[in-house]
mmCIF file of C-alpha atoms and ligand atoms in Angstrom:
data_model
loop_
_atom_site.group_PDB
_atom_site.id
_atom_site.type_symbol
_atom_site.label_atom_id
_atom_site.label_comp_id
_atom_site.label_asym_id
_atom_site.label_seq_id
_atom_site.Cartn_x
_atom_site.Cartn_y
_atom_site.Cartn_z
ATOM 1 C CA MET A 9 9.315 15.151 15.207
ATOM 2 C CA PRO A 10 7.836 17.747 12.652
ATOM 3 C CA HIS A 11 7.678 15.947 8.613
ATOM 4 C CA GLN A 12 8.558 18.105 5.786
ATOM 5 C CA PHE A 13 6.843 16.093 2.920
ATOM 6 C CA ILE A 14 4.119 13.710 4.923
ATOM 7 C CA ILE A 15 1.014 14.502 6.733
ATOM 8 C CA VAL A 16 0.074 12.286 9.602
ATOM 9 C CA THR A 17 -3.047 12.069 11.321
ATOM 10 C CA LYS A 18 -4.396 10.085 13.349
ATOM 11 C CA GLN A 19 -8.253 8.394 13.903
ATOM 12 C CA ASP A 20 -10.105 5.913 15.299
ATOM 13 C CA GLY A 21 -8.150 2.977 14.767
ATOM 14 C CA TYR A 22 -6.678 4.213 12.590
ATOM 15 C CA THR A 23 -3.918 6.507 10.862
ATOM 16 C CA LEU A 24 -3.773 8.740 7.637
ATOM 17 C CA ILE A 25 -0.761 9.413 6.148
ATOM 18 C CA GLN A 26 -0.918 11.743 2.750
ATOM 19 C CA LEU A 27 1.891 13.054 1.231
ATOM 20 C CA ASN A 28 2.830 16.191 0.597
ATOM 21 C CA ARG A 29 4.595 17.478 -2.114
ATOM 22 C CA PRO A 30 1.788 18.978 -3.956
ATOM 23 C CA GLU A 31 4.060 21.445 -5.700
ATOM 24 C CA VAL A 32 5.570 18.423 -8.242
ATOM 25 C CA LEU A 33 2.795 15.920 -7.591
ATOM 26 C CA ASN A 34 4.507 14.767 -4.339
ATOM 27 C CA ALA A 35 7.731 13.157 -6.538
ATOM 28 C CA LEU A 36 8.612 10.729 -3.848
ATOM 29 C CA ASN A 37 12.102 11.819 -2.793
ATOM 30 C CA ILE A 38 14.199 10.291 -0.644
ATOM 31 C CA LYS A 39 13.844 12.579 2.475
ATOM 32 C CA LEU A 40 9.961 11.993 1.374
ATOM 33 C CA MET A 41 10.648 8.116 1.615
ATOM 34 C CA GLU A 42 12.562 8.423 5.135
ATOM 35 C CA GLU A 43 10.016 10.041 6.847
ATOM 36 C CA LEU A 44 7.502 7.666 5.271
ATOM 37 C CA VAL A 45 9.390 4.324 6.318
ATOM 38 C CA ASP A 46 10.227 5.802 9.708
ATOM 39 C CA THR A 47 6.157 6.705 10.123
ATOM 40 C CA LEU A 48 5.013 3.471 9.858
ATOM 41 C CA GLU A 49 7.924 2.176 12.620
ATOM 42 C CA LEU A 50 6.331 4.042 14.675
ATOM 43 C CA LEU A 51 2.963 2.920 13.545
ATOM 44 C CA GLU A 52 4.360 -1.201 13.109
ATOM 45 C CA LYS A 53 4.713 -0.557 17.005
ATOM 46 C CA ASP A 54 1.120 0.862 18.111
ATOM 47 C CA ASP A 55 -1.289 -1.117 19.274
ATOM 48 C CA GLU A 56 -4.062 1.644 18.621
ATOM 49 C CA VAL A 57 -2.924 1.646 15.152
ATOM 50 C CA ARG A 58 -4.875 -1.597 13.609
ATOM 51 C CA CYS A 59 -4.942 -0.278 9.451
ATOM 52 C CA VAL A 60 -2.911 2.749 7.788
ATOM 53 C CA ILE A 61 -4.306 5.044 4.838
ATOM 54 C CA LEU A 62 -1.726 6.148 2.240
ATOM 55 C CA ALA A 63 -3.263 8.785 0.130
ATOM 56 C CA GLY A 64 -1.420 11.363 -1.659
ATOM 57 C CA ASN A 65 -3.648 14.606 -2.708
ATOM 58 C CA GLU A 66 -6.952 15.358 -5.804
ATOM 59 C CA LYS A 67 -4.495 16.083 -8.730
ATOM 60 C CA ALA A 68 -1.847 13.436 -7.504
ATOM 61 C CA PHE A 69 -1.127 10.126 -5.692
ATOM 62 C CA ALA A 70 2.829 10.511 -6.443
ATOM 63 C CA ALA A 71 3.716 11.346 -9.967
ATOM 64 C CA GLY A 72 7.062 9.068 -9.206
ATOM 65 C CA ALA A 73 9.958 8.766 -7.797
ATOM 66 C CA ASP A 74 11.289 12.740 -8.289
ATOM 67 C CA ILE A 75 13.791 12.338 -11.114
ATOM 68 C CA LYS A 76 15.341 15.012 -10.688
ATOM 69 C CA GLU A 77 16.855 13.947 -7.687
ATOM 70 C CA MET A 78 18.413 11.259 -9.571
ATOM 71 C CA ALA A 79 19.215 12.445 -12.918
ATOM 72 C CA ASP A 80 23.602 13.163 -12.642
ATOM 73 C CA ALA A 81 22.870 10.034 -10.405
ATOM 74 C CA SER A 82 26.140 6.832 -11.621
ATOM 75 C CA ALA A 83 25.341 3.026 -10.952
ATOM 76 C CA ILE A 84 27.450 3.573 -8.024
ATOM 77 C CA ASP A 85 25.455 6.604 -5.809
ATOM 78 C CA MET A 86 21.687 4.453 -6.986
ATOM 79 C CA LEU A 87 23.445 1.690 -5.290
ATOM 80 C CA MET A 88 24.792 3.570 -2.193
ATOM 81 C CA ARG A 89 21.558 5.082 -1.887
ATOM 82 C CA ASP A 90 20.786 1.286 -1.180
ATOM 83 C CA GLN A 91 16.842 3.506 -1.271
ATOM 84 C CA PHE A 92 14.807 0.289 -2.104
ATOM 85 C CA ALA A 93 15.821 -0.529 1.552
ATOM 86 C CA ARG A 94 12.649 1.724 2.560
ATOM 87 C CA TRP A 95 10.902 -0.273 0.027
ATOM 88 C CA ASP A 96 11.987 -3.687 1.075
ATOM 89 C CA LYS A 97 10.047 -2.425 5.126
ATOM 90 C CA ILE A 98 7.127 -0.877 3.188
ATOM 91 C CA ARG A 99 7.083 -4.689 2.120
ATOM 92 C CA LYS A 100 7.865 -6.236 5.525
ATOM 93 C CA PHE A 101 5.378 -3.709 6.947
ATOM 94 C CA LYS A 102 2.954 -6.273 8.983
ATOM 95 C CA LYS A 103 -0.860 -4.286 9.230
ATOM 96 C CA PRO A 104 -3.268 -3.632 6.354
ATOM 97 C CA ILE A 105 -2.421 -0.407 4.167
ATOM 98 C CA ILE A 106 -5.635 0.842 1.799
ATOM 99 C CA ALA A 107 -3.691 2.988 -0.553
ATOM 100 C CA ALA A 108 -6.957 6.539 -1.783
ATOM 101 C CA VAL A 109 -5.508 7.325 -4.977
ATOM 102 C CA SER A 110 -6.621 10.229 -7.041
ATOM 103 C CA GLY A 111 -4.644 12.147 -9.892
ATOM 104 C CA PHE A 112 -1.613 10.706 -11.282
ATOM 105 C CA ALA A 113 0.155 7.589 -9.654
ATOM 106 C CA LEU A 114 3.137 7.316 -11.696
ATOM 107 C CA GLY A 115 6.780 5.234 -11.941
ATOM 108 C CA GLY A 116 7.835 4.749 -8.506
ATOM 109 C CA GLY A 117 4.423 6.268 -7.699
ATOM 110 C CA CYS A 118 1.844 3.273 -9.006
ATOM 111 C CA GLU A 119 4.741 0.796 -7.303
ATOM 112 C CA LEU A 120 3.932 2.477 -4.219
ATOM 113 C CA MET A 121 0.632 1.857 -4.534
ATOM 114 C CA MET A 122 1.170 -1.548 -5.421
ATOM 115 C CA SER A 123 3.204 -2.166 -2.156
ATOM 116 C CA CYS A 124 0.168 -1.177 -0.361
ATOM 117 C CA ASP A 125 -2.578 -4.338 0.172
ATOM 118 C CA MET A 126 -6.173 -2.139 -1.540
ATOM 119 C CA VAL A 127 -6.812 0.465 -3.772
ATOM 120 C CA ILE A 128 -9.655 2.672 -3.461
ATOM 121 C CA ALA A 129 -9.070 5.159 -6.159
ATOM 122 C CA SER A 130 -10.642 8.256 -7.279
ATOM 123 C CA GLU A 131 -12.599 8.459 -11.554
ATOM 124 C CA THR A 132 -10.098 10.983 -12.354
ATOM 125 C CA ALA A 133 -6.742 8.533 -10.842
ATOM 126 C CA LYS A 134 -4.646 7.892 -13.558
ATOM 127 C CA PHE A 135 -2.074 4.861 -13.780
ATOM 128 C CA GLY A 136 1.011 4.368 -15.759
ATOM 129 C CA GLN A 137 4.487 3.337 -15.710
ATOM 130 C CA PRO A 138 6.430 6.119 -18.001
ATOM 131 C CA GLU A 139 9.919 5.135 -16.862
ATOM 132 C CA ILE A 140 10.783 3.767 -20.290
ATOM 133 C CA ASN A 141 9.526 7.492 -21.938
ATOM 134 C CA ILE A 142 13.263 9.294 -19.578
ATOM 135 C CA GLY A 143 15.481 6.483 -20.627
ATOM 136 C CA VAL A 144 14.500 3.736 -17.740
ATOM 137 C CA MET A 145 12.641 0.735 -16.445
ATOM 138 C CA PRO A 146 10.781 0.516 -13.169
ATOM 139 C CA GLY A 147 12.997 -0.424 -10.056
ATOM 140 C CA ALA A 148 10.313 -0.707 -7.381
ATOM 141 C CA GLY A 149 8.604 -3.875 -7.940
ATOM 142 C CA GLY A 150 6.947 -2.410 -11.130
ATOM 143 C CA THR A 151 7.177 -5.464 -13.648
ATOM 144 C CA GLN A 152 6.871 -8.450 -10.288
ATOM 145 C CA ARG A 153 3.680 -6.567 -8.998
ATOM 146 C CA LEU A 154 2.020 -5.600 -11.982
ATOM 147 C CA THR A 155 2.714 -8.374 -14.068
ATOM 148 C CA ARG A 156 1.210 -10.773 -10.697
ATOM 149 C CA ALA A 157 -1.491 -8.246 -10.854
ATOM 150 C CA VAL A 158 -2.674 -7.666 -14.396
ATOM 151 C CA GLY A 159 -0.918 -10.426 -16.449
ATOM 152 C CA LYS A 160 1.579 -10.896 -18.826
ATOM 153 C CA VAL A 161 0.554 -8.796 -22.003
ATOM 154 C CA LYS A 162 -1.183 -6.483 -19.627
ATOM 155 C CA ALA A 163 1.907 -5.889 -17.613
ATOM 156 C CA MET A 164 4.118 -5.276 -20.586
ATOM 157 C CA GLU A 165 1.938 -2.962 -22.967
ATOM 158 C CA MET A 166 1.954 -0.774 -19.811
ATOM 159 C CA VAL A 167 6.154 -1.247 -19.012
ATOM 160 C CA MET A 168 6.516 -0.788 -22.820
ATOM 161 C CA THR A 169 4.236 2.017 -24.236
ATOM 162 C CA GLY A 170 4.632 3.710 -21.098
ATOM 163 C CA ARG A 171 0.652 4.170 -21.207
ATOM 164 C CA MET A 172 -1.424 5.871 -18.704
ATOM 165 C CA ILE A 173 -4.354 4.167 -17.788
ATOM 166 C CA ALA A 174 -7.613 5.609 -16.420
ATOM 167 C CA ALA A 175 -9.213 4.262 -13.366
ATOM 168 C CA GLU A 176 -12.479 2.148 -14.986
ATOM 169 C CA GLU A 177 -9.647 0.382 -17.057
ATOM 170 C CA ALA A 178 -7.673 -0.129 -13.755
ATOM 171 C CA LEU A 179 -10.765 -1.727 -11.781
ATOM 172 C CA ARG A 180 -11.069 -3.936 -14.767
ATOM 173 C CA TRP A 181 -7.388 -5.323 -15.130
ATOM 174 C CA GLY A 182 -7.320 -5.879 -11.348
ATOM 175 C CA LEU A 183 -4.571 -3.687 -10.359
ATOM 176 C CA ILE A 184 -7.805 -1.384 -7.479
ATOM 177 C CA ASN A 185 -10.464 -2.566 -5.538
ATOM 178 C CA LYS A 186 -13.114 -0.393 -6.074
ATOM 179 C CA VAL A 187 -13.851 3.491 -8.348
ATOM 180 C CA VAL A 188 -15.725 6.195 -6.716
ATOM 181 C CA PRO A 189 -16.347 9.654 -7.512
ATOM 182 C CA VAL A 190 -13.503 12.483 -6.318
ATOM 183 C CA GLU A 191 -14.967 13.980 -3.803
ATOM 184 C CA TYR A 192 -15.527 10.373 -2.134
ATOM 185 C CA TYR A 193 -12.339 8.468 -2.721
ATOM 186 C CA LEU A 194 -10.646 9.158 0.730
ATOM 187 C CA GLU A 195 -13.919 9.006 2.391
ATOM 188 C CA GLU A 196 -14.759 5.928 1.283
ATOM 189 C CA ALA A 197 -10.932 4.616 2.497
ATOM 190 C CA LYS A 198 -12.076 5.810 5.553
ATOM 191 C CA ALA A 199 -14.275 3.644 5.839
ATOM 192 C CA TRP A 200 -12.913 0.956 4.197
ATOM 193 C CA ALA A 201 -9.984 1.181 7.259
ATOM 194 C CA LYS A 202 -12.769 1.627 10.026
ATOM 195 C CA GLU A 203 -14.090 -1.647 8.960
ATOM 196 C CA ILE A 204 -10.558 -3.733 8.776
ATOM 197 C CA ALA A 205 -9.632 -1.854 11.899
ATOM 198 C CA SER A 206 -12.648 -3.453 13.943
ATOM 199 C CA LYS A 207 -11.225 -6.839 12.783
ATOM 200 C CA PRO A 208 -9.108 -9.008 15.540
ATOM 201 C CA PRO A 209 -5.657 -7.934 15.087
ATOM 202 C CA VAL A 210 -4.108 -11.047 15.155
ATOM 203 C CA ALA A 211 -6.781 -12.840 12.680
ATOM 204 C CA ILE A 212 -5.896 -10.102 10.131
ATOM 205 C CA ARG A 213 -2.242 -9.118 10.066
ATOM 206 C CA LEU A 214 -1.407 -13.521 9.778
ATOM 207 C CA ALA A 215 -3.715 -13.688 6.757
ATOM 208 C CA LYS A 216 -2.290 -10.277 5.482
ATOM 209 C CA GLU A 217 0.840 -12.620 5.339
ATOM 210 C CA ALA A 218 -0.908 -15.394 4.225
ATOM 211 C CA VAL A 219 -2.519 -13.536 0.933
ATOM 212 C CA LEU A 220 1.380 -11.742 0.355
ATOM 213 C CA LYS A 221 2.883 -15.550 0.727
ATOM 214 C CA ALA A 222 1.076 -16.997 -2.603
ATOM 215 C CA LEU A 223 2.302 -14.419 -5.015
ATOM 216 C CA ASP A 224 6.010 -15.536 -3.798
ATOM 217 C CA THR A 225 5.462 -19.813 -3.273
ATOM 218 C CA THR A 226 4.688 -22.588 -5.161
ATOM 219 C CA ILE A 227 0.676 -24.090 -4.525
ATOM 220 C CA GLU A 228 1.617 -26.992 -1.711
ATOM 221 C CA GLY A 229 3.991 -24.146 -0.154
ATOM 222 C CA GLY A 230 1.372 -22.053 0.050
ATOM 223 C CA LEU A 231 -0.991 -24.245 1.259
ATOM 224 C CA GLU A 232 0.556 -25.407 3.822
ATOM 225 C CA PHE A 233 1.562 -21.341 5.711
ATOM 226 C CA GLU A 234 -1.707 -20.760 5.387
ATOM 227 C CA ARG A 235 -2.341 -24.307 7.614
ATOM 228 C CA LYS A 236 -0.056 -23.775 10.016
ATOM 229 C CA ASN A 237 -1.456 -19.958 10.360
ATOM 230 C CA PHE A 238 -4.843 -20.684 10.573
ATOM 231 C CA TYR A 239 -3.897 -22.912 13.085
ATOM 232 C CA LEU A 240 -1.765 -20.632 15.465
ATOM 233 C CA LEU A 241 -4.889 -18.808 15.579
ATOM 234 C CA PHE A 242 -6.353 -21.435 18.083
ATOM 235 C CA ALA A 243 -3.808 -19.710 20.297
ATOM 236 C CA SER A 244 -5.450 -16.588 20.323
ATOM 237 C CA GLU A 245 -8.031 -15.487 22.236
ATOM 238 C CA ASP A 246 -9.872 -13.700 19.771
ATOM 239 C CA GLN A 247 -10.865 -17.356 18.424
ATOM 240 C CA LYS A 248 -12.598 -18.516 21.705
ATOM 241 C CA GLU A 249 -14.453 -14.909 21.516
ATOM 242 C CA GLY A 250 -15.009 -15.298 18.127
ATOM 243 C CA MET A 251 -16.745 -17.727 18.147
ATOM 244 C CA ASN A 252 -17.720 -18.781 21.531
ATOM 245 C CA ALA A 253 -19.605 -14.675 20.381
ATOM 246 C CA PHE A 254 -21.422 -16.155 16.944
ATOM 247 C CA ALA A 255 -22.269 -19.191 19.075
ATOM 248 C CA GLU A 256 -23.982 -16.936 22.155
ATOM 249 C CA LYS A 257 -25.830 -14.646 19.536
ATOM 250 C CA ARG A 258 -23.105 -11.620 20.427
ATOM 251 C CA LYS A 259 -20.775 -9.522 19.322
ATOM 252 C CA ALA A 260 -17.154 -10.334 19.788
ATOM 253 C CA GLU A 261 -15.212 -7.855 21.678
ATOM 254 C CA TRP A 262 -11.187 -8.612 20.221
ATOM 255 C CA LYS A 263 -8.342 -8.110 22.524
ATOM 256 C CA GLY A 264 -6.060 -8.463 20.380
ATOM 257 C CA LYS A 265 -4.438 -11.319 21.679
HETATM 258 C C1 LIG B 324 10.122 15.774 -10.134
HETATM 259 C C2 LIG B 324 8.271 16.088 -10.932
HETATM 260 C C3 LIG B 324 8.173 14.466 -11.262
HETATM 261 C C4 LIG B 324 8.353 13.488 -11.154
HETATM 262 C C5 LIG B 324 6.434 15.975 -11.730
HETATM 263 N N1 LIG B 324 6.836 16.701 -11.586
HETATM 264 N N2 LIG B 324 6.974 14.562 -11.399
HETATM 265 N N3 LIG B 324 9.216 15.920 -10.495
HETATM 266 N N4 LIG B 324 9.832 14.466 -10.682
HETATM 267 N N5 LIG B 324 8.392 12.611 -10.627
HETATM 268 C C6 LIG B 324 7.137 18.269 -11.645
HETATM 269 C C7 LIG B 324 7.113 18.459 -12.242
HETATM 270 O O1 LIG B 324 8.810 19.015 -13.143
HETATM 271 C C8 LIG B 324 7.205 20.608 -12.720
HETATM 272 O O2 LIG B 324 7.435 21.399 -11.836
HETATM 273 C C9 LIG B 324 5.722 19.538 -11.229
HETATM 274 O O3 LIG B 324 5.914 18.550 -11.156
HETATM 275 C C10 LIG B 324 4.226 19.591 -12.292
HETATM 276 O O4 LIG B 324 4.408 19.028 -12.735
HETATM 277 P P1 LIG B 324 4.169 19.140 -14.616
HETATM 278 O O5 LIG B 324 4.539 18.341 -15.673
HETATM 279 O O6 LIG B 324 4.412 20.875 -14.968
HETATM 280 O O7 LIG B 324 2.671 18.880 -14.629
HETATM 281 P P2 LIG B 324 1.486 18.199 -16.178
HETATM 282 O O8 LIG B 324 1.537 19.002 -17.002
HETATM 283 O O9 LIG B 324 -0.224 17.834 -15.284
HETATM 284 O O10 LIG B 324 2.243 16.802 -16.628
HETATM 285 C C11 LIG B 324 2.638 15.640 -15.138
HETATM 286 C C12 LIG B 324 3.177 14.407 -15.335
HETATM 287 C C13 LIG B 324 4.573 15.031 -15.647
HETATM 288 C C14 LIG B 324 2.119 13.268 -16.746
HETATM 289 C C15 LIG B 324 2.523 13.555 -14.232
HETATM 290 O O11 LIG B 324 4.915 16.098 -14.508
HETATM 291 C C16 LIG B 324 5.179 13.616 -15.637
HETATM 292 O O12 LIG B 324 5.599 12.776 -16.723
HETATM 293 N N6 LIG B 324 6.134 13.338 -14.511
HETATM 294 C C17 LIG B 324 6.965 12.560 -14.536
HETATM 295 C C18 LIG B 324 6.288 10.976 -14.270
HETATM 296 C C19 LIG B 324 7.425 9.941 -14.549
HETATM 297 O O13 LIG B 324 8.425 9.486 -15.185
HETATM 298 N N7 LIG B 324 7.597 9.156 -13.060
HETATM 299 C C20 LIG B 324 8.844 8.103 -13.288
HETATM 300 C C21 LIG B 324 9.612 8.559 -12.743
HETATM 301 S S1 LIG B 324 10.519 7.670 -12.491
HETATM 302 P P3 LIG B 324 8.434 22.345 -11.810
HETATM 303 O O14 LIG B 324 9.290 22.229 -11.514
HETATM 304 O O15 LIG B 324 8.599 22.575 -13.455
HETATM 305 O O16 LIG B 324 6.646 23.098 -12.030
HETATM 306 C C22 LIG B 324 10.123 6.500 -11.489
HETATM 307 C C23 LIG B 324 11.369 5.135 -11.195
HETATM 308 C C24 LIG B 324 10.750 4.440 -10.066
HETATM 309 O O17 LIG B 324 9.539 6.990 -10.329
HETATM 310 C C25 LIG B 324 12.200 3.723 -9.591
HETATM 311 C C26 LIG B 324 11.771 2.976 -7.747
HETATM 312 C C27 LIG B 324 12.436 4.586 -6.850
#
């Protein structure tokens, strides 16, 4: 089905999703989020897709939720729209997602980026939670994911001042993985996606699940969870193949099972 607000390009091993509302800096309206989540649901079922890149354009990853769409909503309208159910689906997506960020990643845009597993940014990227300036606060995970990523005092700074931080600062704070010149940010994300797509998918899936578990459990519970996933991988053909290939000094051929 053709999309109105995203562009989906399937590459060898991974799929690139580009947010495409350039006239409003990729503001995340309900339709865009619907298209994004519906696409992820399809990609989840497609064995050829082993990694996803989520990008905007050079000027904006996304400048937040669509302010004009929600300006007149009542609390009950917001409740009944239940837009965060869609965000929960992104959180539960089982394959790796790399955010490729250039320009603005603000409000819901920054939160969407933080819902991804890794972030490649251009030198021009700017990150912020400016909701305070329009009389609200982050609502799609910002207070939680930002605090876990950068710690309490920096999260407070961003959420309470609404100030933007530049790419280099975001890198120092541990919010993103890598900063590259703007002309390379998408290429760099593609190189990461290709590398991850070449790994054994079952191990990638269980590893993602275990790392995410660390964000909402105790060390004891997390270590137990990790151990079970580790044991489970010994039921995969890829574990036998990977270890035998190592011993036989050859390249492993993954089956994804
Ligand atoms: C709707 C938006 C928008 C947004 C920009 N636009 N951000 N429309 N929602 N979040 C529109 C502008 O209205 C304008 O449309 C066009 O995009 C270009 O934006 P300008 O403001 O003219 O560009 P510039 O001067 O370069 O300033 C860029 C900017 C500014 C600093 C990013 O646009 C800005 O502050 N945007 C809002 C950022 C924000 O507050 N985000 C948080 C939203 S709340 P016209 O028609 O005038 O050309 C949120 C809550 C999430 O995200 C909760 C979970 C869903």
